CSV table of C-alpha atoms in Angstrom, one decimal:
chain,number,residue,atom,x,y,z
A,1,MET,CA,13.6,-24.3,73.0
A,2,ALA,CA,10.0,-23.1,72.7
A,3,PRO,CA,9.2,-20.0,70.7
A,4,LYS,CA,8.5,-16.8,72.7
A,5,GLU,CA,4.9,-15.7,72.8
A,6,GLN,CA,4.1,-12.5,70.9
A,7,LYS,CA,1.7,-9.9,72.3
A,8,LYS,CA,-1.6,-9.6,70.4
A,9,GLY,CA,-1.5,-5.8,70.3
A,10,GLY,CA,1.1,-5.7,67.6
A,11,GLY,CA,2.7,-2.3,68.5
A,12,PRO,CA,2.3,0.9,70.5
A,13,LYS,CA,-1.2,2.2,70.8
A,14,PRO,CA,-2.0,5.3,68.8
A,15,THR,CA,-2.0,8.6,70.7
A,16,LYS,CA,-4.4,11.5,70.3
A,17,GLN,CA,-1.6,13.4,68.5
A,18,ALA,CA,-1.2,10.6,65.9
A,19,GLY,CA,-4.9,10.7,65.2
A,20,LYS,CA,-4.8,14.4,64.8
A,21,GLN,CA,-1.9,14.1,62.4
A,22,ALA,CA,-3.8,11.6,60.3
A,23,THR,CA,-6.8,13.8,59.9
A,24,GLN,CA,-4.6,16.7,58.9
A,25,ALA,CA,-2.9,14.6,56.3
A,26,ALA,CA,-6.3,13.5,55.0
A,27,ARG,CA,-7.4,17.1,54.7
A,28,ALA,CA,-4.1,18.1,53.0
A,29,ALA,CA,-4.6,15.4,50.4
A,30,LEU,CA,-8.0,16.8,49.5
A,31,LYS,CA,-6.5,20.2,48.7
A,32,GLY,CA,-5.4,21.2,45.2
A,33,VAL,CA,-6.0,18.8,42.3
A,34,ASN,CA,-7.1,15.9,44.5
A,35,SER,CA,-10.1,17.7,46.1
A,36,HIS,CA,-12.5,17.0,43.2
A,37,LYS,CA,-11.9,13.4,42.6
A,38,THR,CA,-14.9,11.6,41.1
A,39,LYS,CA,-15.4,8.2,39.7
A,40,LYS,CA,-15.3,8.0,35.9
A,41,ILE,CA,-18.7,7.1,34.5
A,42,ARG,CA,-18.5,4.3,31.9
A,43,LEU,CA,-21.1,4.5,29.3
A,44,SER,CA,-20.3,1.4,27.4
A,45,THR,CA,-20.0,-2.2,28.5
A,46,THR,CA,-17.0,-2.9,26.4
A,47,PHE,CA,-13.6,-1.6,27.2
A,48,HIS,CA,-11.7,0.2,24.4
A,49,ARG,CA,-8.0,0.4,24.9
A,50,PRO,CA,-6.8,4.0,24.9
A,51,LYS,CA,-4.9,5.2,21.8
A,52,THR,CA,-1.2,5.4,22.6
A,53,LEU,CA,1.8,6.8,20.8
A,54,LYS,CA,2.9,4.6,17.9
A,55,PHE,CA,6.2,5.4,16.2
A,56,ALA,CA,6.8,4.8,12.5
A,57,ARG,CA,9.0,1.9,11.6
A,58,ASN,CA,12.7,2.6,11.9
A,59,PRO,CA,14.4,-0.6,10.8
A,60,LYS,CA,18.0,-1.3,11.8
A,61,TYR,CA,18.8,-2.9,8.4
A,62,PRO,CA,16.9,-3.4,5.1
A,63,ARG,CA,15.0,-6.6,4.9
A,64,LYS,CA,16.0,-7.0,1.2
A,65,SER,CA,19.6,-6.5,0.3
A,66,VAL,CA,18.9,-5.4,-3.2
A,67,PRO,CA,15.6,-4.3,-4.7
A,68,HIS,CA,14.7,-6.5,-7.6
A,69,GLU,CA,14.6,-5.1,-11.2
A,70,PRO,CA,11.1,-4.3,-12.6
A,71,ARG,CA,9.2,-7.5,-13.5
A,72,LEU,CA,7.7,-5.9,-16.6
A,73,ASP,CA,9.9,-3.3,-18.4
A,74,GLU,CA,8.9,-2.1,-21.9
A,75,HIS,CA,10.8,-4.9,-23.6
A,76,LYS,CA,9.0,-7.6,-21.6
A,77,VAL,CA,5.6,-5.9,-22.0
A,78,ILE,CA,5.5,-5.8,-25.8
A,79,LEU,CA,6.5,-9.2,-27.3
A,80,HIS,CA,6.1,-8.6,-31.0
A,81,PRO,CA,3.8,-6.8,-33.5
A,82,LEU,CA,1.2,-8.8,-35.3
A,83,ASN,CA,1.1,-8.7,-39.1
A,84,THR,CA,-1.9,-10.8,-40.1
A,85,GLU,CA,-4.4,-9.6,-42.8
A,86,SER,CA,-6.8,-8.3,-40.2
A,87,ALA,CA,-4.0,-6.5,-38.4
A,88,MET,CA,-2.9,-4.9,-41.7
A,89,LYS,CA,-6.5,-3.8,-42.3
A,90,LYS,CA,-6.6,-2.1,-38.9
A,91,ILE,CA,-3.3,-0.3,-39.7
A,92,GLU,CA,-4.6,1.0,-43.0
A,93,GLU,CA,-8.2,1.9,-42.1
A,94,ASN,CA,-8.3,2.6,-38.3
A,95,ASN,CA,-4.8,4.0,-37.6
A,96,THR,CA,-4.3,1.1,-35.2
A,97,LEU,CA,-1.2,-1.0,-34.5
A,98,VAL,CA,-1.7,-4.6,-33.2
A,99,PHE,CA,0.8,-6.2,-30.8
A,100,ILE,CA,1.1,-9.4,-28.9
A,101,VAL,CA,1.9,-8.4,-25.3
A,102,ASP,CA,2.6,-10.0,-22.0
A,103,VAL,CA,-0.5,-11.4,-20.3
A,104,ARG,CA,0.3,-9.7,-17.0
A,105,SER,CA,0.6,-6.2,-18.5
A,106,ASN,CA,-2.2,-3.7,-18.4
A,107,LYS,CA,-3.3,-1.0,-20.8
A,108,TYR,CA,-1.3,1.8,-19.0
A,109,GLN,CA,1.9,-0.3,-19.2
A,110,ILE,CA,1.3,-1.1,-22.9
A,111,LYS,CA,0.8,2.6,-23.7
A,112,ALA,CA,3.9,3.6,-21.8
A,113,ALA,CA,6.0,0.9,-23.6
A,114,LEU,CA,4.8,2.0,-27.0
A,115,LYS,CA,5.7,5.6,-26.2
A,116,LYS,CA,9.2,4.5,-25.0
A,117,LEU,CA,10.0,2.0,-27.7
A,118,TYR,CA,8.5,3.5,-30.8
A,119,ASP,CA,7.9,7.1,-29.7
A,120,VAL,CA,4.2,7.1,-30.7
A,121,ASP,CA,1.3,8.5,-28.7
A,122,CYS,CA,-1.8,6.3,-28.3
A,123,SER,CA,-5.2,7.7,-27.9
A,124,ARG,CA,-6.5,4.4,-26.6
A,125,VAL,CA,-5.5,0.8,-26.1
A,126,ASN,CA,-7.9,-2.2,-26.3
A,127,THR,CA,-6.8,-5.7,-25.2
A,128,LEU,CA,-8.2,-9.2,-25.4
A,129,ILE,CA,-6.9,-12.6,-24.4
A,130,ARG,CA,-6.7,-15.0,-27.4
A,131,PRO,CA,-7.8,-18.6,-27.2
A,132,ASP,CA,-4.1,-19.7,-27.1
A,133,GLY,CA,-3.6,-17.7,-23.9
A,134,SER,CA,-1.6,-14.8,-25.2
A,135,LYS,CA,-2.8,-11.2,-25.0
A,136,LYS,CA,-3.4,-9.0,-28.1
A,137,ALA,CA,-3.4,-5.3,-27.8
A,138,PHE,CA,-4.9,-2.8,-30.3
A,139,ALA,CA,-3.2,0.5,-30.0
A,140,ARG,CA,-5.1,3.3,-31.6
A,141,LEU,CA,-2.7,6.1,-32.5
A,142,THR,CA,-3.4,9.9,-32.2
A,143,PRO,CA,-4.5,11.6,-35.5
A,144,ASP,CA,-1.1,13.3,-35.9
A,145,ALA,CA,0.7,9.9,-36.1
A,146,ASP,CA,0.2,7.6,-39.0
A,147,ALA,CA,0.1,3.9,-38.2
A,148,LEU,CA,1.1,2.9,-41.7
A,149,ASP,CA,4.2,5.1,-41.5
A,150,VAL,CA,5.2,3.7,-38.1
A,151,ALA,CA,4.6,0.1,-39.2
A,152,ALA,CA,6.8,0.6,-42.3
A,153,THR,CA,9.7,2.5,-40.6
A,154,LYS,CA,9.9,1.4,-37.0
A,155,LEU,CA,8.2,-2.0,-37.1
A,156,SER,CA,9.2,-3.0,-40.7
A,157,ILE,CA,6.1,-5.2,-41.1
A,158,VAL,CA,4.5,-3.5,-44.2
């Protein structure tokens, strides 16, 4: 069976009333906020994505089950005191204690470790890396603390 032919018009022809309705709808659309629509002037050739709301991370579970213990606590920072002749001379003349410390430790960690372990305040800490790869720290004590006394009582090296 052959398909039926369709009319080319498509549907009923618009009446005058329908045209009037369309113009009224167009006018109504221009009232209010839509009446002043203008095209946005773009001043740059590149498009910058607008900044949107970004929430802070809110994880459902911790990524690490247990936080690991500190890699360098005060016992790992200071390995041992040094009691060579030059170290003894520094203790007696410069009020300075000499230690072998962990290579990864910094001056602030050395100072804090000395305060915690031996209860002495350092005015400054100088460090150097020895040719054998270990780190040597020179801890200059404050004037109220005596390095010779600390070396004798707490370090027992004199």
